Coordinates of C-alpha atoms in Angstrom, one line a residue:
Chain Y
X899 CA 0.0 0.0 0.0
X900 CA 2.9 2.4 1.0
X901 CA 4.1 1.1 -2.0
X902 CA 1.1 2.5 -4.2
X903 CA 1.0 5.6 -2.4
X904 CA 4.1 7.0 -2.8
X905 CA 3.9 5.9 -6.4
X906 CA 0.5 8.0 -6.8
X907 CA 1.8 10.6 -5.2
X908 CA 4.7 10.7 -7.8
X909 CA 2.7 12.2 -10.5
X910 CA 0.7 14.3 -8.2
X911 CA 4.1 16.2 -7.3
X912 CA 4.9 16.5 -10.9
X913 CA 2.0 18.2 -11.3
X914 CA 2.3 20.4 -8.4
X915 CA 5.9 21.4 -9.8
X916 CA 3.9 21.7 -13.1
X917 CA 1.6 24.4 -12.0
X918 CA 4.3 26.4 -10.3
X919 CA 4.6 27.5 -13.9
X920 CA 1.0 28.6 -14.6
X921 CA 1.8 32.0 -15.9
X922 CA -0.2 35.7 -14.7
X923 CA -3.2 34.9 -16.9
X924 CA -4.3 31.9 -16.8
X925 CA -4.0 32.3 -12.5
X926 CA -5.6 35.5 -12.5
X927 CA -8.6 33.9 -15.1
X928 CA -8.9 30.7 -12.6
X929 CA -9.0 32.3 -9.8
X930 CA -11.5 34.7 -10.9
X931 CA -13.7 32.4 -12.3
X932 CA -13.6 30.1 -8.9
X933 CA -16.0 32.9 -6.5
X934 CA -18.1 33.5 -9.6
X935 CA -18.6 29.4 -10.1
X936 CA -19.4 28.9 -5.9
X937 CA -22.1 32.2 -6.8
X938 CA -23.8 29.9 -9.0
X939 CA -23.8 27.0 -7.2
X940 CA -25.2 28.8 -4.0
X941 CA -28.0 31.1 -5.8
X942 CA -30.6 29.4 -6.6
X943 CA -31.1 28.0 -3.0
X944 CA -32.0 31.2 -1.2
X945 CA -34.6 32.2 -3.9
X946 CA -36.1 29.2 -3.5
X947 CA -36.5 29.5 -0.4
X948 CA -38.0 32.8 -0.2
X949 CA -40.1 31.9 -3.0
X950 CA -41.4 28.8 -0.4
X951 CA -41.6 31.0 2.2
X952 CA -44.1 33.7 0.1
X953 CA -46.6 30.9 -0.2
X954 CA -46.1 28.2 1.7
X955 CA -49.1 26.7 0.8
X956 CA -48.1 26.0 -2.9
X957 CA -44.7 26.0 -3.4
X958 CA -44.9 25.8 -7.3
X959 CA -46.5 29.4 -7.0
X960 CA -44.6 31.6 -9.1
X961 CA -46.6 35.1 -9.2
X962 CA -43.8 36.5 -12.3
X963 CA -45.7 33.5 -14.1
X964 CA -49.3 35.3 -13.9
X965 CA -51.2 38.3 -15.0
X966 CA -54.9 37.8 -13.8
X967 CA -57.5 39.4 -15.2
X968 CA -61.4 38.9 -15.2
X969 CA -63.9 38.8 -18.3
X970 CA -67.5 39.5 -17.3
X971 CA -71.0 39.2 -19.6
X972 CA -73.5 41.4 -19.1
X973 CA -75.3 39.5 -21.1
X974 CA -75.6 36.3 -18.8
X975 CA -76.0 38.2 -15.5
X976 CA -79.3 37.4 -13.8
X977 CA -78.8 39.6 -11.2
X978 CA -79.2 37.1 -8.1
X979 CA -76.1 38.5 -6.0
X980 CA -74.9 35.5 -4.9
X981 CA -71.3 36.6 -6.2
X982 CA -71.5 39.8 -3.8
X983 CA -72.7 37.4 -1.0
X984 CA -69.9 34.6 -1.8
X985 CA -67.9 37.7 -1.9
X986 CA -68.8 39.1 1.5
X987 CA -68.5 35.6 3.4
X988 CA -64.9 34.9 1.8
X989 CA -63.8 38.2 2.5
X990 CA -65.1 38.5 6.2
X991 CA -66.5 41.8 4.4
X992 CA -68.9 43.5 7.2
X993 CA -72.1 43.6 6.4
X994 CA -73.5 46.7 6.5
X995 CA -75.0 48.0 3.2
X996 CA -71.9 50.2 2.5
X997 CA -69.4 48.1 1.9
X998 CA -68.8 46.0 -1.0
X999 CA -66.1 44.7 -2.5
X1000 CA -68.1 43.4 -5.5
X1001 CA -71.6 44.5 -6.0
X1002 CA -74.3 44.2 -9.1
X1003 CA -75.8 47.1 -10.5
X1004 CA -79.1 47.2 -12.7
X1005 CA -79.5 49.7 -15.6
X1006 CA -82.7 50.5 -16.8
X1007 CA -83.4 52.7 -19.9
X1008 CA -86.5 53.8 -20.4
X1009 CA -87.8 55.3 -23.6
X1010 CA -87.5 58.9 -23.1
X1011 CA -83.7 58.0 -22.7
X1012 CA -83.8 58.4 -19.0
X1013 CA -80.9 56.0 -17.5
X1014 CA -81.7 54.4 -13.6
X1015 CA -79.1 52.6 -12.3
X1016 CA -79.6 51.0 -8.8
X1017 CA -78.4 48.8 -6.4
X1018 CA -79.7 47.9 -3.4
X1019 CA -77.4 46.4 -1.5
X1020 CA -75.2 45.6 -3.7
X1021 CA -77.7 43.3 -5.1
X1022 CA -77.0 41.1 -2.4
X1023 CA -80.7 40.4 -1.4
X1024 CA -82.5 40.6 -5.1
X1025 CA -84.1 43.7 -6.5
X1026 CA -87.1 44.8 -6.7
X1027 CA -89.9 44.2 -8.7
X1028 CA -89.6 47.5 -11.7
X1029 CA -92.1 49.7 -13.4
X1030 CA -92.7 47.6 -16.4
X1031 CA -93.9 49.9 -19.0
X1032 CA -91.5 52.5 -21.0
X1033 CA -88.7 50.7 -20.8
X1034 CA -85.9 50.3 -24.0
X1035 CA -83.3 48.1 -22.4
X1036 CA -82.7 46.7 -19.0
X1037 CA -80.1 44.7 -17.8
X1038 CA -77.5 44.1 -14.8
X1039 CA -73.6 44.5 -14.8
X1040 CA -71.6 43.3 -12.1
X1041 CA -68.9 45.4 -11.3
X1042 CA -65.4 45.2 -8.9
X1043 CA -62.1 46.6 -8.7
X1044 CA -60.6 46.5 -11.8
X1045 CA -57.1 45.6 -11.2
X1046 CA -55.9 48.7 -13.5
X1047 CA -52.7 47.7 -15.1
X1048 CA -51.9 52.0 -14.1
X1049 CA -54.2 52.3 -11.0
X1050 CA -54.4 55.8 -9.9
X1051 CA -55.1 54.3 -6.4
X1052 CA -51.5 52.9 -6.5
X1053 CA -50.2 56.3 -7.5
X1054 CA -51.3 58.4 -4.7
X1055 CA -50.8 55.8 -1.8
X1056 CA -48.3 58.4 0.2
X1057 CA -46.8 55.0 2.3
X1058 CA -46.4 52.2 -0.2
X1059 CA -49.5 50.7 1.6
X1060 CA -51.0 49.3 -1.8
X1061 CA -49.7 48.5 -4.7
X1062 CA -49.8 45.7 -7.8
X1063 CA -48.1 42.3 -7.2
X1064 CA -46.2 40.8 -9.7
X1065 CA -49.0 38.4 -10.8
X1066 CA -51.1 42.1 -11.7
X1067 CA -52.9 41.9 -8.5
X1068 CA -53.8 45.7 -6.7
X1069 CA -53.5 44.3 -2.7
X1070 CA -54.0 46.6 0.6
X1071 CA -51.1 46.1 3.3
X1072 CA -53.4 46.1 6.0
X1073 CA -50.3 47.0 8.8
X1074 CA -49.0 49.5 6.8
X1075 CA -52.4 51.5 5.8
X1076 CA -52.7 54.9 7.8
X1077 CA -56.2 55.0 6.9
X1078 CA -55.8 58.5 5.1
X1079 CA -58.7 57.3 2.3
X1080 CA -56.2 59.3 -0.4
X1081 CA -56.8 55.9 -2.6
X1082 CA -60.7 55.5 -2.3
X1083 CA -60.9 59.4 -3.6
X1084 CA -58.6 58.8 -6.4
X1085 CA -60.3 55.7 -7.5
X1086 CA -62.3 56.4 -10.3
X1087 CA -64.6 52.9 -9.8
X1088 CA -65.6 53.5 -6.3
X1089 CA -64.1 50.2 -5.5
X1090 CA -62.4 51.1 -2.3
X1091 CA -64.1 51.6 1.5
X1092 CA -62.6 52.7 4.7
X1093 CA -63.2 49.1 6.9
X1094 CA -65.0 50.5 9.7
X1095 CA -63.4 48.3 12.8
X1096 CA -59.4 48.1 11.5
X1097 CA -60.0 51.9 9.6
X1098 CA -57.8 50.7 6.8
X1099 CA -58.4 51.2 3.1
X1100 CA -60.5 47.7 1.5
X1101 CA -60.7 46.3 -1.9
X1102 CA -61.7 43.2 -3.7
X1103 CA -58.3 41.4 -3.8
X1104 CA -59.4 38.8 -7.0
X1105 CA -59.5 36.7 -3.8
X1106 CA -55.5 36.6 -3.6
X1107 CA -55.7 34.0 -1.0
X1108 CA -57.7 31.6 -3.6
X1109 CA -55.3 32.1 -6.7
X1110 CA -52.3 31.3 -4.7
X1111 CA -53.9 28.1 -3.9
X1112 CA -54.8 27.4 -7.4
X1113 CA -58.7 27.9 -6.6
X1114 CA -60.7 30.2 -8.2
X1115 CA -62.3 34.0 -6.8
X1116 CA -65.2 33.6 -4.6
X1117 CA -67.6 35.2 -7.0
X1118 CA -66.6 33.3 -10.3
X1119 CA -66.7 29.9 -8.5
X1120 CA -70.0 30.7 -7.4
X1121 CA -71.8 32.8 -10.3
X1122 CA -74.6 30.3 -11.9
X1123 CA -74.5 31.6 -15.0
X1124 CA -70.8 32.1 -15.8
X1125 CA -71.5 35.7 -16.3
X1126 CA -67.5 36.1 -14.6
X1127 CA -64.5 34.3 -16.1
X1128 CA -61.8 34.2 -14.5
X1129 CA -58.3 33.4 -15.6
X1130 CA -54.1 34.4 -16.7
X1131 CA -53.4 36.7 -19.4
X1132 CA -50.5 34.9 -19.9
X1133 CA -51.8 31.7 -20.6
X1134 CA -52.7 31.2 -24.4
X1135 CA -55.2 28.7 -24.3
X1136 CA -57.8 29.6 -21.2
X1137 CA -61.5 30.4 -20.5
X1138 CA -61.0 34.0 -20.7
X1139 CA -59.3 34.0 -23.9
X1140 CA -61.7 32.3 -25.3
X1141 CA -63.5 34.9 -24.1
X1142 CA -61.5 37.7 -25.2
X1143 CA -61.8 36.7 -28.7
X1144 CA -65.1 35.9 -29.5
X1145 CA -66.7 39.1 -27.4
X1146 CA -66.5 42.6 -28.6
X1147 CA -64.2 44.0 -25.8
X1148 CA -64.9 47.1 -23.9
X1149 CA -63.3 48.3 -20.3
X1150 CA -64.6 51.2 -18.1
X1151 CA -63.7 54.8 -18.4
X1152 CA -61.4 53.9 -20.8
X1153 CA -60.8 57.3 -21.5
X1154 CA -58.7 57.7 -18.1
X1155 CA -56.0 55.7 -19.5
X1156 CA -56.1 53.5 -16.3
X1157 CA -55.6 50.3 -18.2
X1158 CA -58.2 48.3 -16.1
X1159 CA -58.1 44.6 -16.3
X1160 CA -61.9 43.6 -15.8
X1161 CA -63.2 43.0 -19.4
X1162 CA -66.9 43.7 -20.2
X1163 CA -68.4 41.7 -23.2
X1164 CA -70.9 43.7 -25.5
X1165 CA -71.4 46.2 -23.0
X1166 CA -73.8 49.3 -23.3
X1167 CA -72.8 52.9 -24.2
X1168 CA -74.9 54.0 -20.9
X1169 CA -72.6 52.1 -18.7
X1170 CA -69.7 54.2 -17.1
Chain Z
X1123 CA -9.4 73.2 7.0
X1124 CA -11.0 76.4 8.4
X1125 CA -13.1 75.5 12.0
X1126 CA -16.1 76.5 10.7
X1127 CA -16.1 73.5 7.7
X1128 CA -15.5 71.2 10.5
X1129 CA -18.5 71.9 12.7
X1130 CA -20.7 71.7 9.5
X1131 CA -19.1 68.4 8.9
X1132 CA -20.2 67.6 12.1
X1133 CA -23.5 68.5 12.4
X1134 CA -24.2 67.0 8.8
X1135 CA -22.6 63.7 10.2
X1136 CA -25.0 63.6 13.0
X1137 CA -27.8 64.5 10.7
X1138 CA -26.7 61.7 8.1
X1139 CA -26.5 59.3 10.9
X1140 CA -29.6 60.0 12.8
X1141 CA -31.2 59.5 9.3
X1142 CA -29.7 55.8 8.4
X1143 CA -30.7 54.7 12.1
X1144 CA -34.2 56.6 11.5
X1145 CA -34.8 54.6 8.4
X1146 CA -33.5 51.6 9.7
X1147 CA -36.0 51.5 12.5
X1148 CA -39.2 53.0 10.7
X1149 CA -38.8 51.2 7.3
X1150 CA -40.4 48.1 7.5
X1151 CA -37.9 44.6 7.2
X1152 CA -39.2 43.6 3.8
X1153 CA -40.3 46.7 2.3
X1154 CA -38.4 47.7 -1.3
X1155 CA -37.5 43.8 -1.7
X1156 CA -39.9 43.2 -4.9
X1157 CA -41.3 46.9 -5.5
X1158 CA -42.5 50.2 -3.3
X1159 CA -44.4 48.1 -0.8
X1160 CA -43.7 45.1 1.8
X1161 CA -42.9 41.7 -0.2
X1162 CA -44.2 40.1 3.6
X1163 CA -47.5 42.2 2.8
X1164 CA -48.3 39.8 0.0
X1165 CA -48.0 36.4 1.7
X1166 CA -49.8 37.5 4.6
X1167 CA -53.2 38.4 1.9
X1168 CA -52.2 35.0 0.3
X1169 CA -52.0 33.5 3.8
X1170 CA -56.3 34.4 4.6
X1171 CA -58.5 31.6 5.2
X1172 CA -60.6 30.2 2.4
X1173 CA -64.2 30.0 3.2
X1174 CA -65.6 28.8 -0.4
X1175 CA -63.8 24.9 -1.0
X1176 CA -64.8 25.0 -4.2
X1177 CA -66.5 22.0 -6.2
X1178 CA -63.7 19.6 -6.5
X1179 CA -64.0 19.5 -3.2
X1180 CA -67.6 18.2 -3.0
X1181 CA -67.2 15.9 -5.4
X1182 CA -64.4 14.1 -2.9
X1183 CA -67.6 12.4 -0.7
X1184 CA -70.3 13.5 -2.6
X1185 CA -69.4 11.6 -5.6
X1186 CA -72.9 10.0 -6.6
X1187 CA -74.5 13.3 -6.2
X1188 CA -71.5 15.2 -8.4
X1189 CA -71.2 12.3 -11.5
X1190 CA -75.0 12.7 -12.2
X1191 CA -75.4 16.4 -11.5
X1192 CA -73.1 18.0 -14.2
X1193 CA -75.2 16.7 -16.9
X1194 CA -78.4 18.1 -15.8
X1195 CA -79.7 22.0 -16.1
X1196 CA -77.6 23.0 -13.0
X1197 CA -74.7 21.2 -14.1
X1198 CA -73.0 24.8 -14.4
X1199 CA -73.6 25.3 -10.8
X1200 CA -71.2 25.0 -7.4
X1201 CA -72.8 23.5 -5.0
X1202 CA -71.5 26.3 -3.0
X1203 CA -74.2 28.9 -4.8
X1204 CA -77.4 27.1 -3.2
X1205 CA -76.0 25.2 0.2
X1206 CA -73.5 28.1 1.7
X1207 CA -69.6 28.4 1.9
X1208 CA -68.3 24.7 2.5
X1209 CA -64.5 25.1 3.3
X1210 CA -65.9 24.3 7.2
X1211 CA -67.9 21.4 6.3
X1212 CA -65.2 20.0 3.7
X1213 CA -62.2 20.2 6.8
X1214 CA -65.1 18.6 9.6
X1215 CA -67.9 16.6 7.7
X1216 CA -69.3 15.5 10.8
X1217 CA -68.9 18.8 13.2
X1218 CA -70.3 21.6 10.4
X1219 CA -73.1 21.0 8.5
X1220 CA -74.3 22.9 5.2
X1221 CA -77.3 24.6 4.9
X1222 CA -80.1 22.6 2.5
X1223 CA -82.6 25.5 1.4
X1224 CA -86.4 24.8 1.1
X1225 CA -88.6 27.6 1.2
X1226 CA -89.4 29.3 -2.4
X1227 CA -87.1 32.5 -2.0
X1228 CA -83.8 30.6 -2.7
X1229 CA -84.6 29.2 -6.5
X1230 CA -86.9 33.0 -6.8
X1231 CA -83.6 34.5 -6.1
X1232 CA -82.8 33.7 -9.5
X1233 CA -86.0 32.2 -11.1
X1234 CA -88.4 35.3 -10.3
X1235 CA -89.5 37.1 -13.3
X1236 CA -87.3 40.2 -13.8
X1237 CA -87.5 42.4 -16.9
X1238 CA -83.5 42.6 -16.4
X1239 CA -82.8 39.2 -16.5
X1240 CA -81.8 38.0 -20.3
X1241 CA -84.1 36.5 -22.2
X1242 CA -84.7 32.7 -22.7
X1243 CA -83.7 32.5 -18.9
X1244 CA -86.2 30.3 -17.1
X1245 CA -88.3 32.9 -15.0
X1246 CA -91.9 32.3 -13.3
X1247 CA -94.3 34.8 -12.0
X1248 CA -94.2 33.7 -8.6
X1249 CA -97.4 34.9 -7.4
X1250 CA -98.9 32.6 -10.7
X1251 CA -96.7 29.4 -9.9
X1252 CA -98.3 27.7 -7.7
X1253 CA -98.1 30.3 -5.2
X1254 CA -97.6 28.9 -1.5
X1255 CA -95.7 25.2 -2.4
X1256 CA -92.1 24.9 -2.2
X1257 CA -90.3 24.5 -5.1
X1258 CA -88.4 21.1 -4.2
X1259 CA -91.5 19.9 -4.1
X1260 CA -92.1 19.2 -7.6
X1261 CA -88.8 20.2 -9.1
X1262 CA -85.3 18.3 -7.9
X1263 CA -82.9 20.7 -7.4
X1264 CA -79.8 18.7 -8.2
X1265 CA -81.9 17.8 -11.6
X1266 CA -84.1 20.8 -12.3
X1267 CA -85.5 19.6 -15.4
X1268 CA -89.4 20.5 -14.9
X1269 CA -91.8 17.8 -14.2
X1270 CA -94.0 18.1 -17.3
X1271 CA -92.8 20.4 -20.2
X1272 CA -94.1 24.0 -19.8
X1273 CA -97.3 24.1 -21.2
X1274 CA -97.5 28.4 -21.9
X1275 CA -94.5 30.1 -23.9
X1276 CA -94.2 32.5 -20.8
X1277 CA -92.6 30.5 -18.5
X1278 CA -89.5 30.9 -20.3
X1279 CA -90.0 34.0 -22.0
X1280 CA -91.5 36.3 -19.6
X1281 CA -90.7 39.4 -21.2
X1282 CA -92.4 38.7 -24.5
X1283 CA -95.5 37.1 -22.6
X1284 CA -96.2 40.0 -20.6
X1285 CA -95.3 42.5 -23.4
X1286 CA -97.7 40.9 -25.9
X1287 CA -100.2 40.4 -22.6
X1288 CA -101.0 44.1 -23.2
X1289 CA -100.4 44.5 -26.3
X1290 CA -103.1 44.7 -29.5
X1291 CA -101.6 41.1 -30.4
X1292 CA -102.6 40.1 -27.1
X1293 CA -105.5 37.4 -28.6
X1294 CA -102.9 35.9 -31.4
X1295 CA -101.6 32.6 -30.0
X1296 CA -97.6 32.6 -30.0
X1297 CA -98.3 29.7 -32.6
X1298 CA -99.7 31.9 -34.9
X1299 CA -96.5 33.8 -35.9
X1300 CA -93.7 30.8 -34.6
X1301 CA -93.4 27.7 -35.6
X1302 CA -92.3 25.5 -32.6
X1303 CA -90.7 21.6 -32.9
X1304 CA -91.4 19.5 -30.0
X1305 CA -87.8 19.6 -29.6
X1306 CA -88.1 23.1 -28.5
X1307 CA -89.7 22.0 -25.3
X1308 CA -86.9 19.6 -24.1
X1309 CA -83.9 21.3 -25.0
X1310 CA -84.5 25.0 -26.0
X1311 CA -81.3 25.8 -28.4
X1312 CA -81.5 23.0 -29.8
X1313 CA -84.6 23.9 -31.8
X1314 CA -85.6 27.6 -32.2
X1315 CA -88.8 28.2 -33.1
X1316 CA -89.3 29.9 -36.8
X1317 CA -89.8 33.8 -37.5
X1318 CA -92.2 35.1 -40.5
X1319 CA -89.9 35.3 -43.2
X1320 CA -92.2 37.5 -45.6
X1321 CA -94.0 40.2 -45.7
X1322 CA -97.0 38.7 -47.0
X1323 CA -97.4 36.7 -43.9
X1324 CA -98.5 39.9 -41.9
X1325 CA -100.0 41.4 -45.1
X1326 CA -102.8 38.7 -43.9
X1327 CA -104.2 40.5 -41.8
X1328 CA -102.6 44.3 -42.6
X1329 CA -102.9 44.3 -46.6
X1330 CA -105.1 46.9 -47.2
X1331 CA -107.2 44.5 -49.3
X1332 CA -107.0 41.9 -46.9
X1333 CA -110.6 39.7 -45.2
X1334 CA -110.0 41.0 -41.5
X1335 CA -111.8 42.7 -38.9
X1336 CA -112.3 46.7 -39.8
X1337 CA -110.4 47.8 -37.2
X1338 CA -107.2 46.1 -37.8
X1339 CA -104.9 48.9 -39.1
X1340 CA -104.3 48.5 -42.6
X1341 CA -101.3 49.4 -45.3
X1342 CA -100.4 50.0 -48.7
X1343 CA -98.0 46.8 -48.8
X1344 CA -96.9 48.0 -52.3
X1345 CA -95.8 51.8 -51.0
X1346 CA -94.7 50.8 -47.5
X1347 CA -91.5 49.7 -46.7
X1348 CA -90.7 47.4 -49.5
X1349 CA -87.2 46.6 -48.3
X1350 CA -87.7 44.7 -45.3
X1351 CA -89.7 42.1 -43.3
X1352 CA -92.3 44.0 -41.0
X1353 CA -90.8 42.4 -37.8
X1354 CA -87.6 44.5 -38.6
X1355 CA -89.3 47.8 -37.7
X1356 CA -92.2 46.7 -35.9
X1357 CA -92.2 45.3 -32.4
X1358 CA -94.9 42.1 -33.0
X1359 CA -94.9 41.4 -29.4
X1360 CA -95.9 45.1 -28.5
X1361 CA -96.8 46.8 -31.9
X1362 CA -96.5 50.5 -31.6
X1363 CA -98.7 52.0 -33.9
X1364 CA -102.7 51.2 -33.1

């Protein structure tokens, strides 16, 4: 064994004697590249980790993946609420009838081009039975935050407090909201409320805590008439752009350049 | 370096200082790490409890109920819309149970007749519809397919019923005008009914030469609108002009 040793170790000294005449470069090259090489080996641990550690309920969650979005159809809405009361139960919304995160309005044009729009409750509990005669059109459109790919909301937050998520999602930081209700003026949807026990700023969230988990929002999972679709702008082949391509596309307020990312199929000229 | 540099050195030391250890106690850990808000902020809205399970979840146990049920009329529907949030109920079967509604106002919820609702949607009058009996008593929920096929055209389409109700068409039978296969009854899109295709059909009655009652307004079918079928103007349901 000694034997074998000293005879492997022969060649390893040659080599040792060898690299006493590496030259500058190729030292300087080798050494260089040796930190650079231990870098890569080590980085993509910690991003895993924090990755994990964002969602540790699905650890394949990668919100850079995502852009969500929402397509809704007039068209099928019936009007029954039960998205703003699936809404309100997720959400642990209070109940009062002034705080909605999604609510149902119904528009009814009558023939001397006066426009109604209403919504008691949010729609939550039905609607009333309507004056029949001299109406043109009538129909219902559901309508939430829209996500705004620019939200003006965003914009004037003075403490970082809300803000879009990388999967396009506009969240509330509940601990860090002063409460100063700059975002529900600047809101040109009326999507925002002032949550009158914490006195933090509240919006429909796409049900964040759903996506993340691979389930669907509240409202869309429990619509009857799939009058919401729900679904990733990124992906090519999905419900919503199915949607998005056989429906003549229209967005509110367009006209404020806020970039909003519920879709409205076929949608009437009255609604703003 | 003149003295006066020096204390101004100084005090902007202290001022620089006090303003890194400011910062590093009032700016949140996290905050900055992704964009202009707390990364912690968003696992903590992803961390919220789920109320809604969703119907994958039903169908775990509930499997006879689920394999039958997409097939019917409600077949679109979560279970979740009619019996209540069921994240509770899917974590403890036993412990929480669902709600199972009875009385009339859940299905009128959606089934009541409202002008606002789309057509074609299936709406009753719900003081006409057999007024005080609950609906699960005749109709199974889980397969809402009626009983017996509607016997009157309105108990689909509401809005033209009640339209035409009033209406100077209001003694024409909807079969005068539409032709309707059987297979209309059963499965609604799959057979529409048939829409007067000339203009000679309502001339019948409107031609001015025509063998109706005096009263019936009448026109010149040769100078009056030659280019279209009357339906494309007129409203047959609720004709405007008496």
């Amino acid at each position: 064994m000694t034997e074998q040793d000293s005879t492997q170790r022969l060649p390893e000294e040659s080599g040792e004697t060898g690299s006493c005449q590496l030259d500058r470069r190729t030292f300087l090259s080798k050494s260089l590249a040796a930190p650079a090489m231990l870098l890569a080996v080590l980085q993509p641990a910690p991003s895993d980790k924090a990755a994990a550690a964002e969602t540790p309920q699905a650890e394949a969650y990668r919100p850079s993946q995502h852009n969500y979005a929402m397509g809704i159809d007039p068209g099928k809405c019936i009007g029954c609420g039960r998205c703003a009361e699936a809404c309100k139960t997720e959400n642990n919304v209070p109940r009062e009838p002034f705080y909605f995160r999604t609510w149902i309005e119904r528009y009814v044009i009558q023939t001397d081009g006066q426009v109604t729009v209403s919504s008691p409750n949010g729609g939550l509990s039905g609607f009333p039975p309507v004056q029949e005669t001299g109406i043109l059109r009538t129909f219902f459109v559901p309508k939430l935050c829209n996500h705004c790919a620019n939200p003006p909301c965003v914009q004037v937050c003075p403490v970082g407090a809300t803000f879009t998520t990388q999967d396009g999602v506009v969240l509330v930081d509940e601990s860090y909201c002063i409460g100063c209700r700059y975002c529900i003026q600047a809101c040109p949807y009326g999507a925002r409320f002032l949550h009158p026990v914490k006195r933090t700023a509240e919006k429909c969230t796409f049900c964040y805590h759903r996506l993340v988990k691979g389930l669907r929002p509240a409202c869309v999972e429990v619509c009857p008439t799939q009058a919401r679709i729900f679904g990733d702008l990124k992906e090519r082949a999905s419900p919503l752009s199915r949607f998005m391509r056989f429906n003549q596309i229209q967005v509110l307020k367009a006209h404020l350049n806020t970039e909003p990312k519920v879709f409205y199929a076929n949608l009437d000229g009255e609604v703003k | 370096m003149p003295q006066q540099i020096w204390r101004l050195l100084v005090v902007f030391g202290v001022l620089v200082t006090g303003l890194v250890v400011a910062r590093h106690f009032l700016i949140p850990k996290t905050f900055g790490e992704i964009g202009h808000y707390r990364a912690a902020a968003v696992s903590s809205v992803a961390a919220r409890k789920v109320n809604y399970a969703g119907r994958e979840a039903c169908a775990v146990c509930h499997d006879e109920i689920a394999k039958d049920y997409v097939r019917r009329k409600h077949g679109n529907l979560t279970c979740e819309v009619c019996h209540g949030a069921g994240a509770a109920h899917a974590d403890a079967p036993t412990e929480v149970k669902l709600q199972t509604p009875r009385q009339r106002a859940a299905c009128l919820l959606c089934h009541s007749y409202d002008p606002s609702r789309p057509t074609g949607f299936p709406q009753i009058d719900p003081v006409a519809h057999n007024a005080p009996k609950p609906c699960v008593g005749c109709h199974n929920p889980h397969a809402p397919e009626p009983p017996h096929t509607p016997e009157q055209c309105g108990a689909c389409h509401g809005q033209i019923a009640r339209a035409k109700e009033v209406s100077p068409h209001a003694a024409l039978e909807c079969t005068q005008c539409h032709k309707v296969e059987k297979q209309h009854l059963l499965t609604p899109a799959a057979s529409t009914p048939s829409v007067p295709t000339s203009r000679e059909f309502c001339g019948q009655c409107h031609a001015s030469g025509a063998a109706s009652a005096k009263e019936i307004p009448r026109v010149d079918m040769a100078a009056h609108g030659q280019l279209y079928v009357c339906w494309q103007c007129h409203y047959p349901h609720y004709p405007e002009l008496r």
